[in-house]
XYZ file of C-alpha atoms in Angstrom:
593
model
C -8.013 -40.098 -27.135
C -7.927 -43.006 -29.610
C -4.693 -44.920 -30.166
C -3.699 -46.793 -33.303
C -1.697 -50.000 -33.150
C 1.461 -50.636 -35.236
C -0.737 -52.468 -37.770
C -2.961 -49.428 -38.226
C -6.034 -50.671 -36.347
C -7.708 -48.655 -33.591
C -7.217 -49.869 -30.028
C -10.544 -49.765 -28.084
C -10.318 -47.584 -24.995
C -11.408 -50.444 -22.693
C -9.434 -53.248 -24.361
C -6.588 -54.955 -22.453
C -3.155 -54.417 -23.996
C -1.136 -57.278 -25.350
C 2.588 -57.477 -24.620
C 3.276 -56.220 -28.149
C 0.887 -53.301 -27.687
C 2.367 -52.440 -24.294
C 5.833 -52.365 -25.827
C 4.632 -50.210 -28.700
C 2.765 -47.852 -26.298
C 5.865 -47.434 -24.138
C 7.833 -46.431 -27.191
C 5.047 -44.093 -28.293
C 5.046 -42.301 -24.923
C 8.834 -42.133 -24.892
C 8.710 -40.560 -28.338
C 6.311 -37.885 -27.122
C 8.573 -37.141 -24.162
C 11.594 -36.881 -26.411
C 9.753 -34.541 -28.756
C 8.766 -32.405 -25.781
C 12.432 -32.049 -24.919
C 13.152 -30.919 -28.500
C 16.316 -32.963 -28.840
C 17.186 -32.526 -32.529
C 19.426 -34.841 -34.505
C 23.145 -34.269 -33.993
C 24.575 -31.660 -36.303
C 21.223 -30.190 -37.307
C 20.682 -27.814 -34.375
C 22.378 -26.424 -31.292
C 24.181 -29.088 -29.297
C 23.302 -27.304 -26.041
C 20.571 -24.998 -24.844
C 20.901 -22.249 -22.291
C 17.923 -20.918 -20.351
C 18.122 -17.212 -19.544
C 15.911 -15.870 -16.741
C 15.544 -12.250 -15.686
C 14.116 -10.292 -12.774
C 13.596 -6.632 -13.572
C 11.960 -3.523 -12.188
C 12.896 -0.966 -14.840
C 13.801 -3.107 -17.861
C 17.622 -3.199 -17.733
C 17.817 -6.872 -16.713
C 15.365 -7.813 -19.451
C 17.467 -5.968 -22.017
C 20.610 -7.793 -20.901
C 18.761 -11.121 -20.968
C 17.791 -10.519 -24.587
C 21.402 -9.749 -25.441
C 22.513 -12.929 -23.677
C 20.174 -15.004 -25.846
C 21.392 -13.256 -29.000
C 25.008 -13.884 -27.963
C 24.293 -17.524 -27.186
C 22.716 -18.109 -30.558
C 25.575 -16.360 -32.335
C 27.839 -18.961 -30.713
C 25.720 -21.896 -31.857
C 23.787 -22.374 -28.623
C 20.018 -22.603 -28.357
C 18.378 -20.281 -25.885
C 15.389 -18.287 -24.755
C 14.712 -15.533 -22.217
C 11.943 -15.771 -19.611
C 11.058 -13.758 -16.539
C 11.765 -15.475 -13.238
C 8.160 -15.636 -12.052
C 7.219 -17.714 -15.104
C 9.498 -20.552 -13.962
C 8.944 -23.042 -11.155
C 11.716 -24.850 -9.236
C 10.449 -28.073 -10.793
C 11.164 -26.659 -14.217
C 14.628 -25.613 -13.047
C 15.287 -29.277 -12.289
C 14.851 -30.089 -16.011
C 17.393 -27.484 -17.148
C 21.068 -28.112 -17.807
C 22.503 -24.607 -18.198
C 20.958 -21.537 -16.605
C 21.886 -17.848 -16.681
C 20.070 -15.396 -14.401
C 20.140 -11.612 -14.594
C 18.315 -9.834 -11.799
C 18.113 -6.396 -10.308
C 17.370 -5.626 -6.666
C 14.380 -3.527 -5.710
C 14.008 -1.299 -2.650
C 15.892 -2.447 0.422
C 17.229 -5.775 -0.796
C 13.938 -7.095 -2.196
C 13.265 -9.154 -5.288
C 11.941 -7.177 -8.268
C 8.215 -7.477 -8.879
C 8.504 -10.228 -11.490
C 10.772 -12.408 -9.343
C 8.978 -12.527 -5.989
C 6.924 -15.645 -6.706
C 9.984 -17.445 -8.066
C 11.944 -16.640 -4.907
C 9.149 -17.774 -2.597
C 9.037 -21.150 -4.343
C 12.814 -21.501 -4.550
C 13.361 -20.990 -0.829
C 10.495 -23.284 0.203
C 11.375 -26.459 2.085
C 10.019 -28.640 -0.702
C 12.129 -27.140 -3.501
C 13.711 -29.916 -5.613
C 17.388 -30.715 -5.705
C 19.290 -29.274 -8.678
C 22.443 -31.374 -8.941
C 22.189 -31.497 -12.735
C 22.136 -27.740 -13.180
C 25.043 -25.520 -14.179
C 24.342 -21.822 -13.581
C 25.661 -18.266 -13.362
C 24.126 -15.111 -11.920
C 24.543 -11.447 -12.853
C 23.306 -8.827 -10.387
C 22.291 -5.243 -11.125
C 22.146 -2.785 -8.252
C 23.275 0.431 -6.619
C 26.151 0.517 -4.139
C 24.441 3.423 -2.444
C 22.117 0.893 -0.801
C 23.181 -1.354 2.061
C 21.655 -4.418 0.389
C 23.583 -3.971 -2.838
C 22.555 -6.666 -5.366
C 20.917 -8.611 -2.555
C 18.428 -10.344 -4.862
C 21.242 -11.749 -7.013
C 23.190 -12.841 -3.927
C 20.186 -14.660 -2.478
C 19.376 -16.512 -5.707
C 23.029 -17.424 -6.262
C 23.390 -18.847 -2.753
C 20.085 -20.718 -2.847
C 20.896 -22.446 -6.144
C 24.171 -23.608 -4.625
C 22.335 -24.899 -1.534
C 20.048 -26.940 -3.781
C 23.032 -28.663 -5.362
C 23.491 -26.666 -8.558
C 27.053 -25.960 -9.730
C 28.336 -22.519 -10.670
C 29.342 -22.201 -14.275
C 30.923 -18.826 -13.484
C 31.240 -16.593 -10.442
C 28.491 -14.055 -9.834
C 29.231 -10.447 -10.786
C 27.459 -7.601 -8.987
C 27.128 -4.475 -11.138
C 26.715 -0.925 -9.874
C 24.545 1.639 -11.681
C 27.126 1.857 -14.479
C 26.598 -1.780 -15.360
C 27.367 -1.890 -19.086
C 31.075 -2.792 -19.047
C 31.075 -5.387 -16.230
C 27.888 -6.918 -17.646
C 29.463 -7.206 -21.113
C 32.601 -8.814 -19.658
C 30.524 -11.307 -17.630
C 28.374 -12.136 -20.665
C 31.391 -12.817 -22.883
C 33.109 -14.949 -20.226
C 29.995 -17.007 -19.444
C 29.142 -17.674 -23.085
C 32.734 -18.638 -23.873
C 32.664 -21.067 -20.937
C 29.410 -22.570 -22.212
C 30.846 -23.075 -25.685
C 33.948 -24.738 -24.233
C 31.944 -27.032 -21.951
C 29.389 -28.121 -24.516
C 31.705 -28.431 -27.477
C 29.459 -26.193 -29.531
C 30.817 -24.972 -32.854
C 30.492 -21.216 -32.956
C 28.128 -20.118 -35.684
C 26.675 -23.586 -36.286
C 23.489 -22.710 -34.488
C 19.807 -23.114 -34.739
C 19.623 -21.212 -37.986
C 21.566 -23.987 -39.694
C 18.923 -26.464 -38.647
C 16.311 -24.826 -40.811
C 14.007 -24.400 -37.834
C 12.250 -21.039 -38.268
C 11.318 -20.878 -34.597
C 14.954 -21.168 -33.606
C 16.548 -19.229 -36.451
C 16.468 -15.927 -34.602
C 16.449 -14.904 -30.960
C 13.210 -13.584 -29.504
C 12.642 -9.899 -30.129
C 14.949 -7.922 -27.860
C 14.588 -4.271 -27.121
C 16.905 -2.341 -29.414
C 19.430 -0.158 -27.669
C 18.836 3.510 -28.357
C 21.827 5.710 -29.233
C 20.610 7.922 -26.385
C 21.540 6.629 -22.942
C 22.975 7.832 -19.640
C 26.422 8.223 -21.184
C 25.000 9.967 -24.244
C 21.700 11.652 -23.302
C 19.564 13.355 -25.916
C 19.671 17.185 -25.611
C 15.937 17.822 -25.385
C 14.358 21.256 -25.126
C 12.128 21.758 -22.102
C 9.185 23.522 -23.731
C 6.652 23.541 -20.866
C 7.215 24.095 -17.133
C 3.857 24.634 -15.437
C 2.906 24.659 -11.750
C 0.092 22.165 -11.119
C -0.426 22.478 -7.384
C -1.763 25.673 -5.819
C 0.763 28.259 -4.602
C -0.849 27.715 -1.190
C 0.007 24.003 -1.179
C 2.638 22.517 1.108
C 3.914 20.771 -2.029
C 5.162 22.002 -5.372
C 4.090 19.731 -8.216
C 4.970 20.716 -11.771
C 4.088 19.570 -15.269
C 6.945 19.394 -17.777
C 7.024 18.732 -21.510
C 10.160 17.747 -23.432
C 10.500 18.090 -27.188
C 11.757 14.848 -28.777
C 12.768 16.657 -31.974
C 14.789 14.452 -34.328
C 15.901 12.066 -31.582
C 14.056 9.058 -32.978
C 12.984 8.261 -29.421
C 9.734 6.300 -29.364
C 8.090 5.698 -26.028
C 5.052 3.911 -24.662
C 2.632 4.892 -21.928
C 4.133 3.351 -18.784
C 7.784 4.024 -19.644
C 10.036 6.347 -17.656
C 12.250 9.226 -18.722
C 15.647 9.689 -17.128
C 16.794 13.274 -16.626
C 20.489 14.134 -16.392
C 20.671 16.719 -13.588
C 23.121 19.513 -12.826
C 24.055 20.456 -9.265
C 23.109 23.880 -7.977
C 25.883 26.462 -8.493
C 25.257 27.825 -4.989
C 25.893 24.413 -3.455
C 28.990 23.922 -5.612
C 30.257 27.315 -4.428
C 29.690 26.392 -0.771
C 31.557 23.146 -1.370
C 34.523 24.921 -2.918
C 34.595 27.422 -0.074
C 34.630 24.644 2.509
C 37.449 22.876 0.694
C 39.422 26.086 0.292
C 39.487 25.537 -3.457
C 39.106 27.965 -6.325
C 37.304 25.545 -8.644
C 40.002 25.825 -11.296
C 41.965 22.828 -9.988
C 42.537 20.225 -12.689
C 40.727 16.928 -12.105
C 41.495 14.485 -14.917
C 41.487 17.284 -17.472
C 38.435 19.092 -16.106
C 38.169 22.026 -13.697
C 37.048 21.001 -10.222
C 33.979 23.280 -10.348
C 32.746 21.490 -13.471
C 33.339 18.071 -11.906
C 31.287 19.037 -8.851
C 28.569 20.595 -10.993
C 27.927 17.694 -13.370
C 30.046 14.748 -12.296
C 29.629 14.075 -8.555
C 26.771 13.479 -6.152
C 27.210 16.234 -3.558
C 23.777 16.049 -1.961
C 23.411 12.469 -0.735
C 26.345 11.065 1.288
C 27.693 7.791 -0.039
C 28.256 4.693 2.084
C 31.984 5.042 1.417
C 31.996 8.607 2.738
C 30.102 7.609 5.894
C 32.518 4.730 6.517
C 35.527 6.995 5.962
C 34.234 9.640 8.378
C 33.528 7.007 11.043
C 37.083 5.740 10.724
C 38.505 9.266 10.926
C 36.355 10.313 13.885
C 35.490 7.187 15.909
C 34.058 9.214 18.812
C 31.678 11.305 16.685
C 27.883 11.181 16.851
C 27.854 9.562 13.410
C 30.273 6.863 14.563
C 28.096 6.108 17.603
C 25.006 5.670 15.429
C 26.832 3.416 12.984
C 28.241 1.348 15.853
C 24.725 0.823 17.199
C 23.969 -1.131 14.028
C 20.387 0.060 13.507
C 20.035 1.056 9.879
C 16.770 2.917 10.459
C 18.516 5.095 13.067
C 21.276 5.898 10.591
C 18.753 6.673 7.844
C 16.874 9.006 10.199
C 20.080 10.768 11.224
C 21.209 11.211 7.615
C 17.790 12.416 6.484
C 18.005 16.171 6.145
C 21.809 16.159 6.013
C 23.943 16.337 2.919
C 27.634 15.826 2.149
C 28.554 19.370 3.149
C 26.863 18.915 6.536
C 28.892 15.784 7.232
C 32.144 17.461 6.230
C 31.437 20.434 8.455
C 30.489 18.155 11.365
C 33.770 16.265 10.966
C 35.815 19.471 11.301
C 39.532 18.904 11.090
C 39.014 15.145 10.709
C 37.255 15.606 7.352
C 39.108 14.360 4.264
C 40.821 16.833 1.982
C 40.022 17.322 -1.692
C 42.128 14.468 -3.071
C 40.802 12.016 -0.483
C 37.214 13.236 -0.773
C 36.624 13.002 -4.511
C 36.864 9.170 -4.720
C 34.292 8.989 -1.906
C 31.686 10.946 -3.886
C 29.480 8.853 -6.131
C 29.019 9.780 -9.795
C 26.020 12.032 -10.331
C 23.219 9.801 -11.650
C 20.249 10.497 -13.878
C 16.880 10.621 -12.112
C 14.001 8.573 -13.512
C 10.422 9.836 -13.664
C 7.292 8.008 -14.813
C 6.069 9.423 -18.116
C 2.640 11.065 -17.829
C 1.707 11.145 -21.515
C 0.797 8.777 -24.348
C 2.591 8.783 -27.706
C -0.789 8.407 -29.400
C -1.806 11.792 -28.019
C 1.638 13.433 -27.896
C 4.016 11.624 -30.300
C 6.605 14.412 -30.394
C 6.723 15.215 -26.688
C 7.200 13.465 -23.377
C 5.357 14.778 -20.319
C 6.508 14.429 -16.708
C 4.747 15.182 -13.415
C 7.359 16.001 -10.764
C 7.272 17.152 -7.144
C 9.988 19.710 -6.374
C 11.881 18.711 -3.232
C 12.597 21.654 -0.910
C 13.135 21.678 2.853
C 15.336 23.075 5.603
C 15.661 26.353 7.515
C 16.374 29.915 6.363
C 20.008 29.333 7.349
C 20.414 26.084 5.401
C 18.155 25.174 2.529
C 18.096 21.746 0.872
C 16.751 20.991 -2.582
C 16.257 17.941 -4.744
C 19.022 17.748 -7.329
C 16.923 17.060 -10.434
C 13.519 18.370 -9.347
C 14.750 21.883 -8.599
C 17.134 21.796 -11.563
C 14.057 21.442 -13.771
C 11.947 23.871 -11.764
C 14.474 26.665 -11.289
C 17.629 26.316 -13.321
C 16.582 25.301 -16.821
C 16.244 28.729 -18.383
C 14.061 30.077 -21.140
C 16.663 30.758 -23.824
C 17.594 28.256 -26.506
C 20.730 26.875 -24.833
C 19.742 26.932 -21.183
C 16.413 25.195 -21.925
C 18.201 22.034 -23.082
C 18.095 19.016 -20.760
C 19.856 15.691 -21.255
C 17.317 12.838 -21.261
C 17.077 9.193 -22.209
C 14.263 6.677 -22.244
C 13.931 3.932 -19.632
C 11.399 1.434 -21.058
C 9.171 -0.567 -18.725
C 7.639 -3.363 -20.786
C 5.775 -4.836 -17.814
C 3.840 -1.631 -17.028
C 1.518 -1.283 -19.996
C -2.110 -0.596 -20.876
C -3.831 -3.959 -21.568
C -3.559 -5.043 -25.185
C -7.264 -5.883 -25.140
C -9.141 -2.573 -25.215
C -12.125 -4.137 -23.448
C -10.125 -5.107 -20.342
C -11.007 -3.068 -17.219
C -8.219 -1.126 -15.477
C -7.898 -0.218 -11.795
C -5.245 2.468 -11.235
C -3.994 3.460 -7.780
C -1.705 6.491 -7.756
C -1.756 9.164 -5.043
C 0.353 12.318 -5.440
C 2.714 12.197 -8.389
C 1.813 8.507 -8.670
C -0.941 9.731 -10.974
C 1.677 10.326 -13.694
C 1.542 7.064 -15.683
C -2.232 6.843 -15.281
C -2.719 10.186 -16.981
C -0.781 8.609 -19.858
C -2.881 5.434 -19.661
C -6.128 7.393 -19.840
C -4.890 9.458 -22.795
C -3.838 6.195 -24.476
C -7.259 4.631 -24.025
C -8.994 7.776 -25.231
C -6.833 7.839 -28.386
C -7.487 4.138 -29.015
C -11.207 4.483 -28.478
C -10.964 1.671 -25.947
C -14.233 0.426 -24.485
C -12.743 -1.016 -21.284
C -13.768 0.547 -17.976
C -11.195 2.653 -16.108
C -11.169 3.276 -12.343
C -8.699 5.687 -10.733
C -7.896 6.043 -7.031
C -6.137 9.357 -6.440
C -5.406 11.485 -3.411
C -3.075 13.905 -1.678
C -3.246 16.269 1.302
C -5.925 18.842 0.374
C -8.403 18.912 -2.482
C -8.284 22.703 -2.833
C -4.502 22.879 -3.278
C -3.369 19.427 -4.393
C -5.926 18.094 -6.887
C -3.579 18.053 -9.897
C -5.060 17.569 -13.374
C -8.546 18.105 -11.929
C -9.884 19.683 -15.137
C -8.475 16.878 -17.277
C -9.875 14.142 -15.048
C -13.270 15.832 -15.003
C -13.276 16.003 -18.800
C -12.163 12.369 -19.108
C -15.009 11.399 -16.829
C -17.574 13.409 -18.781
C -16.527 11.853 -22.091
C -16.720 8.334 -20.658
C -13.037 7.420 -20.611
C -12.683 7.609 -16.819
C -15.468 5.373 -15.572
C -14.913 5.953 -11.883
C -12.789 8.307 -9.768
C -12.320 7.799 -6.025
C -10.556 10.624 -4.188
C -8.755 10.565 -0.844
C -7.503 13.904 0.476
C -5.948 12.938 3.778
C -6.073 16.251 5.639
C -9.458 17.605 4.648
C -11.052 15.981 7.704
C -10.116 15.108 11.271
C -9.461 11.452 10.494
C -6.920 10.905 7.730
C -8.203 9.213 4.602
C -5.915 7.521 2.092
C -6.408 5.667 -1.191
C -6.325 2.359 0.704
C -9.198 3.670 2.845
C -11.277 4.172 -0.291
C -10.307 0.718 -1.553
C -11.659 -0.899 1.596
C -14.845 1.165 1.393
C -15.380 -0.058 -2.193
C -14.511 -3.702 -1.461
C -17.491 -5.316 -3.174
C -17.165 -3.261 -6.372
C -13.373 -3.620 -6.431
C -13.542 -7.394 -6.139
C -16.234 -7.450 -8.819
C -13.885 -5.671 -11.207
C -11.161 -8.209 -10.405
C -13.545 -11.052 -11.174
C -14.356 -9.317 -14.463
C -10.681 -9.533 -15.424
C -9.457 -6.082 -14.409
C -5.750 -5.266 -14.376
C -4.515 -3.499 -11.230
C -1.753 -0.887 -11.407
C -0.004 0.860 -8.506
C 2.372 3.803 -8.813
C 4.105 5.905 -6.172
C 5.997 5.591 -2.910
C 7.402 2.110 -2.312
C 8.304 2.404 1.352
C 4.779 2.898 2.719
C 2.031 3.545 0.182
C 2.642 0.518 -2.033
C 2.800 -1.808 0.965
C -0.361 -0.319 2.487
C -2.185 -0.626 -0.830
C -1.176 -4.270 -1.195
C -2.339 -4.969 2.346
C -5.678 -3.318 1.561
C -6.001 -5.303 -1.659
C -5.383 -8.561 0.197
C -7.998 -7.521 2.765
C -10.535 -6.801 0.030
C -9.931 -10.179 -1.586
C -10.036 -12.082 1.710
C -13.209 -10.295 2.846
C -15.068 -10.859 -0.397
C -13.999 -14.462 -0.949
C -14.323 -15.500 2.688
C -11.660 -18.190 2.368
C -8.918 -16.807 4.601
C -5.613 -15.036 4.214
C -3.792 -17.863 2.431
C -6.436 -17.993 -0.282
C -6.243 -14.206 -0.715
C -2.449 -14.380 -1.014
C -2.745 -17.078 -3.674
C -5.381 -15.048 -5.546
C -3.073 -12.034 -5.599
C -0.135 -14.229 -6.648
C -2.204 -15.484 -9.568
C -2.957 -11.881 -10.551
C 0.738 -11.069 -10.400
C 1.651 -14.137 -12.423
C -0.922 -13.223 -15.065
C 0.479 -9.650 -15.227
C -2.805 -8.324 -13.886
C -1.190 -6.804 -10.801
C 1.836 -4.651 -11.631
C 3.579 -1.778 -9.897
C 5.768 1.179 -10.764
C 7.038 2.151 -7.324
C 10.096 4.008 -6.121
């Protein structure tokens, strides 16, 4: 780089600086630093800037982060929204005001785009943050023991590093809209009061086009969990063989005049209805007719569409333990092993627990507050809007188990399979879109894709392949798929064969676990193809994983780390860093549940 002196002459690179030049150079460097901080003249731009960070698995936290930025700018504050993994602790140390919105994934884990951030934040060498004012909003589900654990961990760690809370953390349950809106309004009002910002005198007044409008935020659809779109179920087709131990079905929903636009990789939430037979058994146990008035609705209707009567809530378990402290359930809870409790509850529903409790069970008025609201179930979309713009496809396994005396069924999966009838009215299902902006086909059509999705995990990858076919993409596509038996469980076999023959599906590796004495899984095939798999990674491939989070996704990640370590020959730490770089570059993403 060549420098010019205050007189306009060039300074030779190897020339010694005079005192005057040193003074000028110091000012020059200081000017660059100040420009980098974007500190505009007083009165021309926002007097304070808020950084908004989000950690999301399904998109809700990202949506709220975008609304936070829009609200901040409406109040005259500067702001931008960034995912947590894009920010280092060192960058946190340069911030003055920070707002974090994060969900919790699985059993108290960070969402996929916040794991790297959390690893760095909890490291021993993380910088002190005494100059930072912050607030945290958590999104979660009270049905899990580690409710909003990710938000709690981040909130506590920021405090440990010396940051000061701008506002108390709020932990939102699945119905997060109202508490999130209240927290947002309170936090932004506090920021305005602290910074002395004049509401409305924001970045737009400064004439800075880059700051005149917030970054594009996902527009809220009129169709949501409180107001689902009444879509007609137009296709319900069995995919697996009747001889299979599983029941996997293909569904198609008509989008009609909804205005819903989706992308391959998004999810569709289905509003379920409880089985009338189960509702009847519930009413019989309670000694109720079903006509009892519950806040203006008959009890039977409340149980059918308003309450979760399959899965026992934490509140119900706690109540039954208190009522019957010598019961088997109480003994398991007292032991304190969550896995033991999960195993005991698996295969039991609310009615089982009430029957087990006998005379100690709560009556109707005491029971209803202990039943969680019936929630929509989310399923990965298995179609592309380029191939099917007016319909959304789902690939769903029907959950059925139990004995002839007591059958258990998945609430939404068997609602779709059995109870959505063929006539005009009964075929209507309430649905709403759940976007997933991080789970997308690469924008560059030449980028290779590696897709790992056993069982119904194939769903989004069917959509990805249809998307690439419709776009005429030239990038290579490699799918790892498997299930129990090829003869009965090879769903979409004809489609995958056709996609392979026409050149869209470059490679298909199959793993049917029970077709041989030694079980074979998708991770087995990954290890067998180590050299080729690593070669694709080196060629810039994006890796996608979809399916079971508790075991499959962890086993696949372990296999991927093993492939990288074996091919690079630089040890486990190097492999972990390689995978972290893939994650940071959005080349390793997951849709797991």
